[in-house]
Amino acid sequence: MRAMPPAHPFDDDKLKEECGVFGVAGVADAANFVALGLHALQHRGQEAGGIVVHDPEQGFNSARRFGYVRDNFTSHKVMETLPGPIGIGHVRYSTAGNKGNTAIRDVQPFFGEFSMGGAAIAHNGNITNADQLRRELIERGSIFQSSSDSECIIHLMARSLQRNIPERMKDALRRVEGAFSVVAMTRTKLIGVRDPLGVRPLVLGKIGDGWALSSETCALDIIGAEFIRDIEPGEMVVISAERGVESFKPFEPKKSRFCIFEHVYFSRPDSILEGRSVYETRRQIGVELAREAPVDADLVCPVPDSGTPAAIGFSQESGIPYAMGIIRNQYMGRTFIEPTEQIRNMGVRLKLNVNRALIRGKRVILVDDSVVRGTTSRKIKDMILDAGAAEVHFRIASPPTAWPCFYGVDTPEREKLLAANMSEDEMRDHLGVDSLRFISLDGLYRAAGVAEGRDPASPRYCDACFSGEYPVEPADMIEKGFQLKPAAE
């Protein structure tokens, strides 16, 4: 998926996951389960969603819509058009306020009709050699219907000479570079695949006699499914009524490089990643931050909602009271109408408000998950000072974000990342706060359960947005002139 302008002036100051995938097989009315799963994954994609199902009598049916799952996939009128015991779905991140910038044909899942029957796929991640593949496929006669890199997979499958869909998918994905967690379906099979590095998450669940695949465990919870296990990096599972869950390893084995920002921000705090509670990791980040960057203050306040677990951990470790100094408007939707320049200039205040009675005269520690461009951080600091705070100290629950992500995260270009152009002290002065400290990369690894910290020779996670060390070279971006971090830097 390609990035586009944000919907609101403060929405470009966070890194954004671009999609979530979900699928079920062996259940009655699969579309209802898929809709519930996508609702639980809405944080991973808010621009659009789609569902594809198969019914033995009616064949394949699909629905793709712009907007939230709750607005599109809850009415009987829509759901009645999606019968069948097997289905998959996809939510796409909202990177544009103007839906005209995105065509409905870009909304997944994508469907293809092959000689041995139809298949649909939903993809979370980013194909770093998609431009090269697209040129090659077009030269050989393929006709693309969307601008999505994910469509390359369908065309590669169509050109494979293998005799069944799973084997064609293996063929196709062996040509793909970058990050992919794929949920796919045929008339009778549900398929899940993770790339060899396991950058993006994918989990397996059991519901009654059926099965589910999901980007996160929180979506299994909502449908009452039992979490079975993570799909392993480089693994393909093929699920059918006849054979149950079959596991294949179609790729050359590689050391796992799971995205560490899933632990920091992307995933829901009630999910389990690699056997570890996301909430506990984020709380432990706050503990590490308090050890690495203590400060004398009166209150620890989260920047809601993503800074909350880290703020709790910081408070517990430091002994400084935790307080809700900033209140989030839970009803601030992305479709908020902004009729005047005056309202547009309210910016963050439409989304966040300061608890003035609590803040006045206090030395406040603000805990946030990240600083990207710094625009939102400056506005929040101004709000806290306007409310009468004596001091403002920022503590950030991730290292400085100095490099863009090319594996499925909507990131600004490097020149627009504050940490790519300023030191920590310069960022402190730019933001106008009394102090600014980020957790170290070693501290982040310790919080994620790696006691010895980060091994520079063999990192446990993909941390390219912090380190500039890309586990898969972004071929398309290098072709366009992107400069990798020099080896000696």
Tab-separated table of C-alpha atoms in Angstrom:
chain	number	residue	atom	x	y	z
A	1	MET	CA	0.000	0.000	0.000
A	2	ARG	CA	1.278	3.480	-0.866
A	3	ALA	CA	1.205	6.376	1.575
A	4	MET	CA	-0.996	9.409	0.946
A	5	PRO	CA	-1.656	12.695	2.783
A	6	PRO	CA	-3.129	12.376	6.298
A	7	ALA	CA	-6.723	13.108	7.175
A	8	HIS	CA	-5.943	15.598	9.937
A	9	PRO	CA	-2.984	17.888	10.673
A	10	PHE	CA	-1.883	15.830	13.684
A	11	ASP	CA	-2.329	12.398	12.129
A	12	ASP	CA	1.001	12.490	10.296
A	13	ASP	CA	2.942	12.557	13.567
A	14	LYS	CA	2.594	8.844	14.307
A	15	LEU	CA	3.856	5.760	12.545
A	16	LYS	CA	0.907	3.837	11.157
A	17	GLU	CA	0.411	0.139	10.570
A	18	GLU	CA	-1.208	-0.245	7.176
A	19	CYS	CA	-3.436	-3.298	7.438
A	20	GLY	CA	-4.787	-6.286	9.297
A	21	VAL	CA	-5.878	-9.706	7.996
A	22	PHE	CA	-8.340	-12.306	9.266
A	23	GLY	CA	-9.828	-15.569	8.020
A	24	VAL	CA	-12.003	-18.458	9.196
A	25	ALA	CA	-12.940	-21.864	7.846
A	26	GLY	CA	-15.309	-24.592	8.990
A	27	VAL	CA	-17.908	-22.331	10.626
A	28	ALA	CA	-21.462	-21.390	9.756
A	29	ASP	CA	-21.817	-17.853	8.375
A	30	ALA	CA	-18.078	-17.240	8.121
A	31	ALA	CA	-18.598	-13.614	7.063
A	32	ASN	CA	-20.014	-12.743	10.489
A	33	PHE	CA	-16.909	-14.101	12.189
A	34	VAL	CA	-14.666	-12.278	9.718
A	35	ALA	CA	-16.499	-9.000	10.344
A	36	LEU	CA	-16.052	-9.406	14.102
A	37	GLY	CA	-12.373	-10.221	13.637
A	38	LEU	CA	-11.844	-7.179	11.430
A	39	HIS	CA	-13.628	-5.013	13.989
A	40	ALA	CA	-11.077	-6.135	16.594
A	41	LEU	CA	-8.285	-5.283	14.123
A	42	GLN	CA	-9.721	-1.862	13.216
A	43	HIS	CA	-6.719	-0.124	14.827
A	44	ARG	CA	-4.566	-1.626	12.064
A	45	GLY	CA	-6.622	-0.110	9.264
A	46	GLN	CA	-9.385	2.470	9.150
A	47	GLU	CA	-9.659	3.559	5.547
A	48	ALA	CA	-11.437	0.562	4.080
A	49	GLY	CA	-12.233	-3.094	4.552
A	50	GLY	CA	-13.208	-6.087	2.491
A	51	ILE	CA	-14.528	-9.623	2.891
A	52	VAL	CA	-14.491	-12.552	0.444
A	53	VAL	CA	-16.405	-15.776	1.147
A	54	HIS	CA	-17.242	-19.004	-0.646
A	55	ASP	CA	-20.477	-20.950	-0.501
A	56	PRO	CA	-20.808	-24.395	-2.183
A	57	GLU	CA	-24.053	-23.323	-3.882
A	58	GLN	CA	-23.467	-19.628	-4.596
A	59	GLY	CA	-19.722	-19.687	-5.200
A	60	PHE	CA	-17.454	-16.748	-4.346
A	61	ASN	CA	-18.945	-13.465	-3.159
A	62	SER	CA	-17.268	-10.310	-1.903
A	63	ALA	CA	-17.932	-6.871	-0.442
A	64	ARG	CA	-15.440	-4.026	-0.251
A	65	ARG	CA	-16.214	-0.699	1.360
A	66	PHE	CA	-14.599	2.524	2.493
A	67	GLY	CA	-14.867	3.338	6.178
A	68	TYR	CA	-15.143	1.458	9.439
A	69	VAL	CA	-16.131	-2.187	9.765
A	70	ARG	CA	-19.000	-1.253	12.101
A	71	ASP	CA	-20.492	1.012	9.429
A	72	ASN	CA	-20.241	-1.449	6.560
A	73	PHE	CA	-20.352	-5.046	7.736
A	74	THR	CA	-23.073	-5.116	10.391
A	75	SER	CA	-26.241	-4.714	8.324
A	76	HIS	CA	-28.248	-7.759	7.306
A	77	LYS	CA	-28.490	-6.339	3.788
A	78	VAL	CA	-24.737	-6.660	3.279
A	79	MET	CA	-24.054	-9.784	5.325
A	80	GLU	CA	-26.811	-11.771	3.597
A	81	THR	CA	-24.852	-11.411	0.355
A	82	LEU	CA	-21.859	-13.177	1.950
A	83	PRO	CA	-22.925	-16.776	2.701
A	84	GLY	CA	-20.630	-19.705	3.244
A	85	PRO	CA	-18.426	-21.581	5.735
A	86	ILE	CA	-15.085	-20.052	4.684
A	87	GLY	CA	-14.003	-16.434	4.320
A	88	ILE	CA	-11.171	-13.947	4.674
A	89	GLY	CA	-11.047	-10.209	5.294
A	90	HIS	CA	-8.744	-7.209	5.299
A	91	VAL	CA	-8.669	-3.738	6.861
A	92	ARG	CA	-6.552	-1.053	5.276
A	93	TYR	CA	-4.991	1.881	7.085
A	94	SER	CA	-6.469	5.294	6.358
A	95	THR	CA	-3.688	7.316	4.815
A	96	ALA	CA	-5.962	9.759	3.065
A	97	GLY	CA	-8.722	12.029	4.222
A	98	ASN	CA	-10.044	12.293	0.693
A	99	LYS	CA	-11.322	8.892	-0.364
A	100	GLY	CA	-11.023	10.011	-3.958
A	101	ASN	CA	-7.284	9.443	-3.653
A	102	THR	CA	-7.899	5.712	-3.306
A	103	ALA	CA	-9.926	3.572	-5.669
A	104	ILE	CA	-12.185	0.810	-4.412
A	105	ARG	CA	-10.204	-1.538	-6.637
A	106	ASP	CA	-7.254	-1.066	-4.244
A	107	VAL	CA	-9.251	-2.470	-1.330
A	108	GLN	CA	-8.398	-6.067	-0.441
A	109	PRO	CA	-8.883	-9.031	-0.436
A	110	PHE	CA	-7.924	-9.489	-4.070
A	111	PHE	CA	-9.527	-12.305	-6.060
A	112	GLY	CA	-8.256	-14.282	-9.011
A	113	GLU	CA	-9.839	-17.014	-11.137
A	114	PHE	CA	-7.376	-19.759	-12.057
A	115	SER	CA	-7.695	-22.926	-14.115
A	116	MET	CA	-8.154	-24.987	-10.951
A	117	GLY	CA	-10.626	-22.551	-9.364
A	118	GLY	CA	-10.748	-19.164	-7.689
A	119	ALA	CA	-8.580	-17.834	-4.879
A	120	ALA	CA	-8.546	-14.675	-2.776
A	121	ILE	CA	-5.666	-13.166	-0.816
A	122	ALA	CA	-5.255	-10.501	1.862
A	123	HIS	CA	-1.781	-9.170	2.574
A	124	ASN	CA	-0.266	-7.343	5.543
A	125	GLY	CA	3.181	-5.909	4.874
A	126	ASN	CA	5.006	-4.401	1.934
A	127	ILE	CA	6.740	-5.917	-1.086
A	128	THR	CA	10.043	-4.086	-1.450
A	129	ASN	CA	10.639	-5.269	-5.035
A	130	ALA	CA	7.046	-4.668	-6.208
A	131	ASP	CA	7.989	-2.082	-8.842
A	132	GLN	CA	10.459	-4.465	-10.434
A	133	LEU	CA	7.959	-7.322	-10.365
A	134	ARG	CA	5.183	-5.139	-11.773
A	135	ARG	CA	7.337	-4.027	-14.728
A	136	GLU	CA	8.283	-7.620	-15.479
A	137	LEU	CA	4.692	-8.845	-15.238
A	138	ILE	CA	3.306	-6.052	-17.423
A	139	GLU	CA	5.964	-6.741	-20.058
A	140	ARG	CA	4.789	-10.358	-20.084
A	141	GLY	CA	1.153	-9.393	-20.574
A	142	SER	CA	-0.317	-9.042	-17.089
A	143	ILE	CA	-3.020	-6.403	-16.700
A	144	PHE	CA	-3.127	-4.826	-13.242
A	145	GLN	CA	-6.423	-3.660	-11.763
A	146	SER	CA	-5.033	-1.773	-8.730
A	147	SER	CA	-2.070	0.286	-7.564
A	148	SER	CA	-1.367	-2.088	-4.667
A	149	ASP	CA	1.897	-3.988	-4.454
A	150	SER	CA	-0.107	-6.942	-3.124
A	151	GLU	CA	-1.682	-7.575	-6.540
A	152	CYS	CA	1.711	-8.795	-7.762
A	153	ILE	CA	1.121	-11.988	-5.780
A	154	ILE	CA	-2.048	-12.819	-7.734
A	155	HIS	CA	-0.301	-12.279	-11.083
A	156	LEU	CA	2.707	-14.363	-10.041
A	157	MET	CA	0.322	-17.125	-9.009
A	158	ALA	CA	-1.425	-16.937	-12.383
A	159	ARG	CA	1.886	-17.469	-14.186
A	160	SER	CA	2.966	-20.405	-12.041
A	161	LEU	CA	2.877	-23.849	-13.649
A	162	GLN	CA	2.043	-25.647	-10.396
A	163	ARG	CA	-1.135	-27.724	-10.278
A	164	ASN	CA	-2.844	-26.355	-7.162
A	165	ILE	CA	-3.320	-23.008	-5.439
A	166	PRO	CA	-1.041	-23.576	-2.415
A	167	GLU	CA	1.834	-24.631	-4.677
A	168	ARG	CA	1.259	-21.625	-6.937
A	169	MET	CA	1.308	-19.383	-3.872
A	170	LYS	CA	4.633	-20.870	-2.795
A	171	ASP	CA	6.004	-20.161	-6.276
A	172	ALA	CA	4.758	-16.586	-6.170
A	173	LEU	CA	6.001	-15.750	-2.684
A	174	ARG	CA	9.474	-17.087	-3.425
A	175	ARG	CA	9.775	-14.214	-5.926
A	176	VAL	CA	8.656	-11.614	-3.400
A	177	GLU	CA	11.009	-9.567	-1.204
A	178	GLY	CA	10.088	-7.598	1.888
A	179	ALA	CA	7.456	-8.389	4.494
A	180	PHE	CA	4.284	-10.383	4.084
A	181	SER	CA	1.749	-12.053	6.299
A	182	VAL	CA	-0.844	-13.450	3.921
A	183	VAL	CA	-4.250	-14.964	4.577
A	184	ALA	CA	-5.733	-16.620	1.479
A	185	MET	CA	-8.594	-18.944	0.570
A	186	THR	CA	-9.783	-21.270	-2.137
A	187	ARG	CA	-13.184	-22.965	-2.313
A	188	THR	CA	-12.176	-25.430	0.397
A	189	LYS	CA	-8.889	-24.285	1.926
A	190	LEU	CA	-7.778	-21.485	4.261
A	191	ILE	CA	-4.098	-20.587	3.834
A	192	GLY	CA	-1.743	-18.541	6.001
A	193	VAL	CA	1.859	-17.578	5.194
A	194	ARG	CA	4.551	-15.479	6.876
A	195	ASP	CA	7.711	-14.257	5.192
A	196	PRO	CA	11.008	-15.946	6.171
A	197	LEU	CA	11.910	-13.136	8.595
A	198	GLY	CA	8.477	-13.094	10.222
A	199	VAL	CA	8.382	-9.286	10.176
A	200	ARG	CA	4.598	-8.978	10.477
A	201	PRO	CA	2.472	-11.087	12.856
A	202	LEU	CA	0.069	-13.932	12.071
A	203	VAL	CA	-1.570	-16.344	14.536
A	204	LEU	CA	-3.641	-19.531	14.402
A	205	GLY	CA	-6.801	-20.115	16.443
A	206	LYS	CA	-9.414	-22.849	16.894
A	207	ILE	CA	-13.148	-22.171	17.070
A	208	GLY	CA	-15.352	-25.233	17.547
A	209	ASP	CA	-14.606	-27.537	14.641
A	210	GLY	CA	-13.276	-24.638	12.589
A	211	TRP	CA	-10.076	-22.617	12.401
A	212	ALA	CA	-9.082	-18.966	12.305
A	213	LEU	CA	-6.062	-16.957	11.146
A	214	SER	CA	-5.494	-13.425	12.391
A	215	SER	CA	-2.972	-10.615	12.560
A	216	GLU	CA	-3.434	-10.512	16.355
A	217	THR	CA	-4.784	-12.649	19.168
A	218	CYS	CA	-7.271	-9.949	20.251
A	219	ALA	CA	-9.350	-10.792	17.156
A	220	LEU	CA	-9.455	-14.446	18.198
A	221	ASP	CA	-10.776	-13.361	21.586
A	222	ILE	CA	-13.711	-11.463	20.104
A	223	ILE	CA	-15.029	-14.542	18.261
A	224	GLY	CA	-14.386	-16.897	21.172
A	225	ALA	CA	-11.568	-18.754	19.427
A	226	GLU	CA	-8.762	-20.491	21.301
A	227	PHE	CA	-5.275	-19.200	20.502
A	228	ILE	CA	-3.219	-22.162	19.298
A	229	ARG	CA	0.119	-20.701	18.227
A	230	ASP	CA	1.962	-18.167	16.105
A	231	ILE	CA	2.470	-19.053	12.473
A	232	GLU	CA	6.248	-19.415	12.341
A	233	PRO	CA	8.468	-17.199	10.182
A	234	GLY	CA	8.714	-18.787	6.740
A	235	GLU	CA	5.797	-21.147	7.413
A	236	MET	CA	2.738	-21.854	5.277
A	237	VAL	CA	-0.312	-23.521	6.825
A	238	VAL	CA	-3.029	-25.037	4.641
A	239	ILE	CA	-6.275	-25.733	6.488
A	240	SER	CA	-8.990	-28.006	5.100
A	241	ALA	CA	-11.832	-30.147	6.436
A	242	GLU	CA	-10.175	-33.303	5.117
A	243	ARG	CA	-6.630	-32.799	6.414
A	244	GLY	CA	-6.931	-30.257	9.214
A	245	VAL	CA	-3.879	-27.992	9.575
A	246	GLU	CA	-0.931	-28.891	7.349
A	247	SER	CA	2.367	-27.065	7.803
A	248	PHE	CA	4.945	-26.408	5.083
A	249	LYS	CA	8.285	-24.572	5.006
A	250	PRO	CA	8.610	-23.334	1.418
A	251	PHE	CA	11.416	-20.814	2.026
A	252	GLU	CA	15.070	-20.998	2.911
A	253	PRO	CA	15.313	-20.719	6.727
A	254	LYS	CA	16.394	-17.351	8.124
A	255	LYS	CA	16.749	-15.869	11.578
A	256	SER	CA	13.520	-14.233	12.704
A	257	ARG	CA	13.343	-10.406	12.620
A	258	PHE	CA	9.897	-9.607	14.001
A	259	CYS	CA	8.948	-5.904	13.924
A	260	ILE	CA	9.737	-4.497	17.378
A	261	PHE	CA	7.335	-1.589	16.828
A	262	GLU	CA	4.489	-4.095	17.043
A	263	HIS	CA	5.433	-4.338	20.738
A	264	VAL	CA	5.809	-0.558	21.115
A	265	TYR	CA	2.713	0.741	19.348
A	266	PHE	CA	0.986	-1.131	16.520
A	267	SER	CA	-0.606	-4.087	18.265
A	268	ARG	CA	-3.446	-3.805	20.756
A	269	PRO	CA	-2.281	-4.023	24.389
A	270	ASP	CA	-4.579	-7.012	25.007
A	271	SER	CA	-2.836	-9.080	22.309
A	272	ILE	CA	-0.109	-11.680	22.821
A	273	LEU	CA	2.942	-11.426	20.570
A	274	GLU	CA	5.429	-14.302	20.426
A	275	GLY	CA	4.118	-15.584	23.742
A	276	ARG	CA	4.469	-12.205	25.441
A	277	SER	CA	1.758	-9.793	26.597
A	278	VAL	CA	1.892	-6.544	24.632
A	279	TYR	CA	0.635	-4.660	27.686
A	280	GLU	CA	3.375	-6.113	29.905
A	281	THR	CA	6.079	-5.237	27.369
A	282	ARG	CA	4.840	-1.648	27.219
A	283	ARG	CA	4.645	-1.407	31.010
A	284	GLN	CA	8.196	-2.751	31.198
A	285	ILE	CA	9.316	-0.118	28.682
A	286	GLY	CA	8.180	2.473	31.224
A	287	VAL	CA	10.147	0.697	33.927
A	288	GLU	CA	13.293	0.762	31.774
A	289	LEU	CA	12.710	4.432	30.921
A	290	ALA	CA	12.471	5.347	34.604
A	291	ARG	CA	15.778	3.576	35.234
A	292	GLU	CA	17.549	5.103	32.239
A	293	ALA	CA	16.150	8.634	32.419
A	294	PRO	CA	14.942	9.559	35.933
A	295	VAL	CA	13.691	13.080	36.610
A	296	ASP	CA	12.396	14.876	39.690
A	297	ALA	CA	8.725	15.653	39.064
A	298	ASP	CA	5.236	15.612	40.589
A	299	LEU	CA	3.159	13.622	38.083
A	300	VAL	CA	3.584	10.979	35.387
A	301	CYS	CA	0.967	11.481	32.667
A	302	PRO	CA	0.459	9.379	29.531
A	303	VAL	CA	-0.226	10.838	26.116
A	304	PRO	CA	-3.363	8.746	25.518
A	305	ASP	CA	-3.912	6.091	24.654
A	306	SER	CA	-0.707	4.513	23.395
A	307	GLY	CA	1.492	6.013	26.133
A	308	THR	CA	-0.609	4.659	28.999
A	309	PRO	CA	1.073	1.295	29.811
A	310	ALA	CA	4.568	2.843	29.651
A	311	ALA	CA	3.450	5.708	31.895
A	312	ILE	CA	2.132	3.181	34.424
A	313	GLY	CA	5.479	1.367	34.395
A	314	PHE	CA	7.403	4.647	34.739
A	315	SER	CA	5.246	5.636	37.715
A	316	GLN	CA	5.623	2.253	39.419
A	317	GLU	CA	9.405	2.242	39.048
A	318	SER	CA	9.989	5.909	39.925
A	319	GLY	CA	7.436	6.214	42.703
A	320	ILE	CA	6.053	9.392	41.106
A	321	PRO	CA	2.222	9.386	41.086
A	322	TYR	CA	0.446	8.395	37.883
A	323	ALA	CA	-2.293	10.769	36.729
A	324	MET	CA	-4.571	11.273	33.740
A	325	GLY	CA	-3.392	14.768	32.938
A	326	ILE	CA	-4.607	14.564	29.347
A	327	ILE	CA	-8.081	13.308	28.451
A	328	ARG	CA	-8.824	11.890	25.008
A	329	ASN	CA	-12.103	12.593	23.243
A	330	GLN	CA	-13.269	9.055	22.476
A	331	TYR	CA	-15.697	10.295	19.824
A	332	MET	CA	-13.194	12.136	17.653
A	333	GLY	CA	-13.528	10.175	14.426
A	334	ARG	CA	-11.415	10.461	11.298
A	335	THR	CA	-14.450	11.730	9.378
A	336	PHE	CA	-14.851	14.802	11.621
A	337	ILE	CA	-16.123	17.735	9.543
A	338	GLU	CA	-13.780	20.722	9.619
A	339	PRO	CA	-15.865	23.560	8.174
A	340	THR	CA	-13.711	26.549	9.076
A	341	GLU	CA	-10.065	27.523	9.329
A	342	GLN	CA	-10.634	28.364	12.990
A	343	ILE	CA	-11.731	24.793	13.756
A	344	ARG	CA	-8.880	23.344	11.699
A	345	ASN	CA	-6.435	25.404	13.754
A	346	MET	CA	-7.710	23.769	16.928
A	347	GLY	CA	-5.694	20.747	15.808
A	348	VAL	CA	-4.851	18.457	18.706
A	349	ARG	CA	-7.433	20.108	20.973
A	350	LEU	CA	-10.163	18.372	18.985
A	351	LYS	CA	-8.667	15.074	20.099
A	352	LEU	CA	-7.005	15.760	23.459
A	353	ASN	CA	-7.784	18.067	26.377
A	354	VAL	CA	-5.750	18.902	29.479
A	355	ASN	CA	-7.053	18.219	32.979
A	356	ARG	CA	-6.267	21.756	34.171
A	357	ALA	CA	-7.122	21.318	37.844
A	358	LEU	CA	-4.647	18.445	38.061
A	359	ILE	CA	-1.824	19.992	36.007
A	360	ARG	CA	-1.675	23.537	37.390
A	361	GLY	CA	1.606	24.242	39.192
A	362	LYS	CA	2.926	20.686	38.710
A	363	ARG	CA	6.156	19.370	37.222
A	364	VAL	CA	4.804	16.939	34.656
A	365	ILE	CA	6.407	13.933	32.952
A	366	LEU	CA	4.630	13.178	29.668
A	367	VAL	CA	5.107	9.614	28.402
A	368	ASP	CA	4.454	9.028	24.700
A	369	ASP	CA	5.174	6.094	22.401
A	370	SER	CA	7.223	7.965	19.779
A	371	VAL	CA	8.247	11.262	18.230
A	372	VAL	CA	8.059	11.270	14.443
A	373	ARG	CA	7.829	14.805	13.037
A	374	GLY	CA	7.417	16.445	16.425
A	375	THR	CA	4.417	18.565	15.458
A	376	THR	CA	1.989	16.878	17.858
A	377	SER	CA	4.531	16.851	20.696
A	378	ARG	CA	4.943	20.624	20.448
A	379	LYS	CA	1.188	21.175	20.510
A	380	ILE	CA	0.737	18.923	23.533
A	381	LYS	CA	3.563	20.715	25.332
A	382	ASP	CA	1.869	24.065	24.641
A	383	MET	CA	-1.415	22.720	26.008
A	384	ILE	CA	0.260	21.536	29.220
A	385	LEU	CA	2.013	24.874	29.735
A	386	ASP	CA	-1.182	26.802	28.962
A	387	ALA	CA	-2.835	24.790	31.730
A	388	GLY	CA	-0.275	26.146	34.197
A	389	ALA	CA	2.288	23.337	34.444
A	390	ALA	CA	5.543	24.408	36.110
A	391	GLU	CA	7.723	22.057	34.015
A	392	VAL	CA	7.222	19.639	31.112
A	393	HIS	CA	9.452	16.586	30.666
A	394	PHE	CA	9.006	14.180	27.759
A	395	ARG	CA	9.888	10.498	28.110
A	396	ILE	CA	9.522	8.502	24.890
A	397	ALA	CA	8.801	4.762	24.913
A	398	SER	CA	10.860	4.066	21.781
A	399	PRO	CA	14.291	5.102	20.525
A	400	PRO	CA	14.534	8.077	18.122
A	401	THR	CA	12.805	7.248	14.825
A	402	ALA	CA	15.425	8.277	12.288
A	403	TRP	CA	14.769	5.953	9.340
A	404	PRO	CA	11.660	5.132	7.268
A	405	CYS	CA	10.073	1.695	7.280
A	406	PHE	CA	9.596	-0.193	3.988
A	407	TYR	CA	7.902	-3.292	5.424
A	408	GLY	CA	4.268	-2.235	5.720
A	409	VAL	CA	4.344	0.889	7.889
A	410	ASP	CA	3.346	4.338	6.693
A	411	THR	CA	6.432	6.434	7.517
A	412	PRO	CA	7.428	9.940	6.399
A	413	GLU	CA	10.506	10.370	4.218
A	414	ARG	CA	13.741	10.477	6.166
A	415	GLU	CA	14.224	14.226	5.790
A	416	LYS	CA	10.887	14.768	7.553
A	417	LEU	CA	11.800	12.634	10.574
A	418	LEU	CA	12.884	14.867	13.447
A	419	ALA	CA	15.482	12.412	14.735
A	420	ALA	CA	17.118	12.171	11.306
A	421	ASN	CA	18.009	15.850	11.440
A	422	MET	CA	18.538	16.667	15.127
A	423	SER	CA	20.336	15.336	18.174
A	424	GLU	CA	18.356	14.566	21.325
A	425	ASP	CA	19.341	17.932	22.826
A	426	GLU	CA	18.363	19.739	19.630
A	427	MET	CA	15.006	17.983	19.651
A	428	ARG	CA	14.492	19.045	23.266
A	429	ASP	CA	15.102	22.674	22.329
A	430	HIS	CA	12.943	22.364	19.208
A	431	LEU	CA	10.042	20.994	21.236
A	432	GLY	CA	10.601	23.592	23.958
A	433	VAL	CA	10.487	21.178	26.910
A	434	ASP	CA	12.549	21.050	30.079
A	435	SER	CA	13.932	17.624	29.221
A	436	LEU	CA	13.535	14.954	26.549
A	437	ARG	CA	14.769	11.380	26.770
A	438	PHE	CA	14.145	8.326	24.613
A	439	ILE	CA	14.517	4.743	25.753
A	440	SER	CA	17.735	3.206	24.440
A	441	LEU	CA	17.614	0.411	21.891
A	442	ASP	CA	19.148	-1.901	24.497
A	443	GLY	CA	16.478	-0.833	26.998
A	444	LEU	CA	13.739	-1.538	24.470
A	445	TYR	CA	15.131	-5.019	23.854
A	446	ARG	CA	15.291	-5.677	27.597
A	447	ALA	CA	11.668	-4.578	27.952
A	448	ALA	CA	10.737	-7.014	25.158
A	449	GLY	CA	12.336	-9.863	27.079
A	450	VAL	CA	15.895	-9.919	25.689
A	451	ALA	CA	17.810	-9.609	28.971
A	452	GLU	CA	21.198	-8.965	27.386
A	453	GLY	CA	19.872	-6.169	25.172
A	454	ARG	CA	20.486	-5.833	21.448
A	455	ASP	CA	23.200	-7.929	19.838
A	456	PRO	CA	24.593	-5.658	17.077
A	457	ALA	CA	25.907	-8.659	15.149
A	458	SER	CA	22.576	-10.502	15.207
A	459	PRO	CA	19.553	-8.396	16.259
A	460	ARG	CA	16.522	-10.312	17.490
A	461	TYR	CA	14.033	-7.852	15.939
A	462	CYS	CA	13.606	-5.693	12.876
A	463	ASP	CA	14.464	-2.263	14.301
A	464	ALA	CA	15.378	-0.513	11.045
A	465	CYS	CA	13.305	2.582	11.892
A	466	PHE	CA	15.667	3.151	14.833
A	467	SER	CA	18.962	1.637	13.669
A	468	GLY	CA	18.857	2.116	9.885
A	469	GLU	CA	19.815	-1.564	9.491
A	470	TYR	CA	17.371	-3.097	7.015
A	471	PRO	CA	17.113	-6.910	7.115
A	472	VAL	CA	15.915	-6.875	3.483
A	473	GLU	CA	17.297	-4.182	1.206
A	474	PRO	CA	14.429	-2.041	-0.145
A	475	ALA	CA	15.213	-2.651	-3.810
A	476	ASP	CA	12.563	-0.334	-5.272
A	477	MET	CA	13.520	2.564	-2.997
A	478	ILE	CA	17.237	2.141	-3.668
A	479	GLU	CA	16.419	2.253	-7.374
A	480	LYS	CA	14.663	5.577	-6.715
A	481	GLY	CA	17.732	6.992	-4.962
A	482	PHE	CA	17.231	6.104	-1.292
A	483	GLN	CA	20.572	5.982	0.520
A	484	LEU	CA	21.139	3.152	2.971
A	485	LYS	CA	23.013	3.855	6.190
A	486	PRO	CA	26.772	3.693	5.564
A	487	ALA	CA	28.379	0.634	7.153
A	488	ALA	CA	30.690	2.749	9.295
A	489	GLU	CA	27.951	5.085	10.590
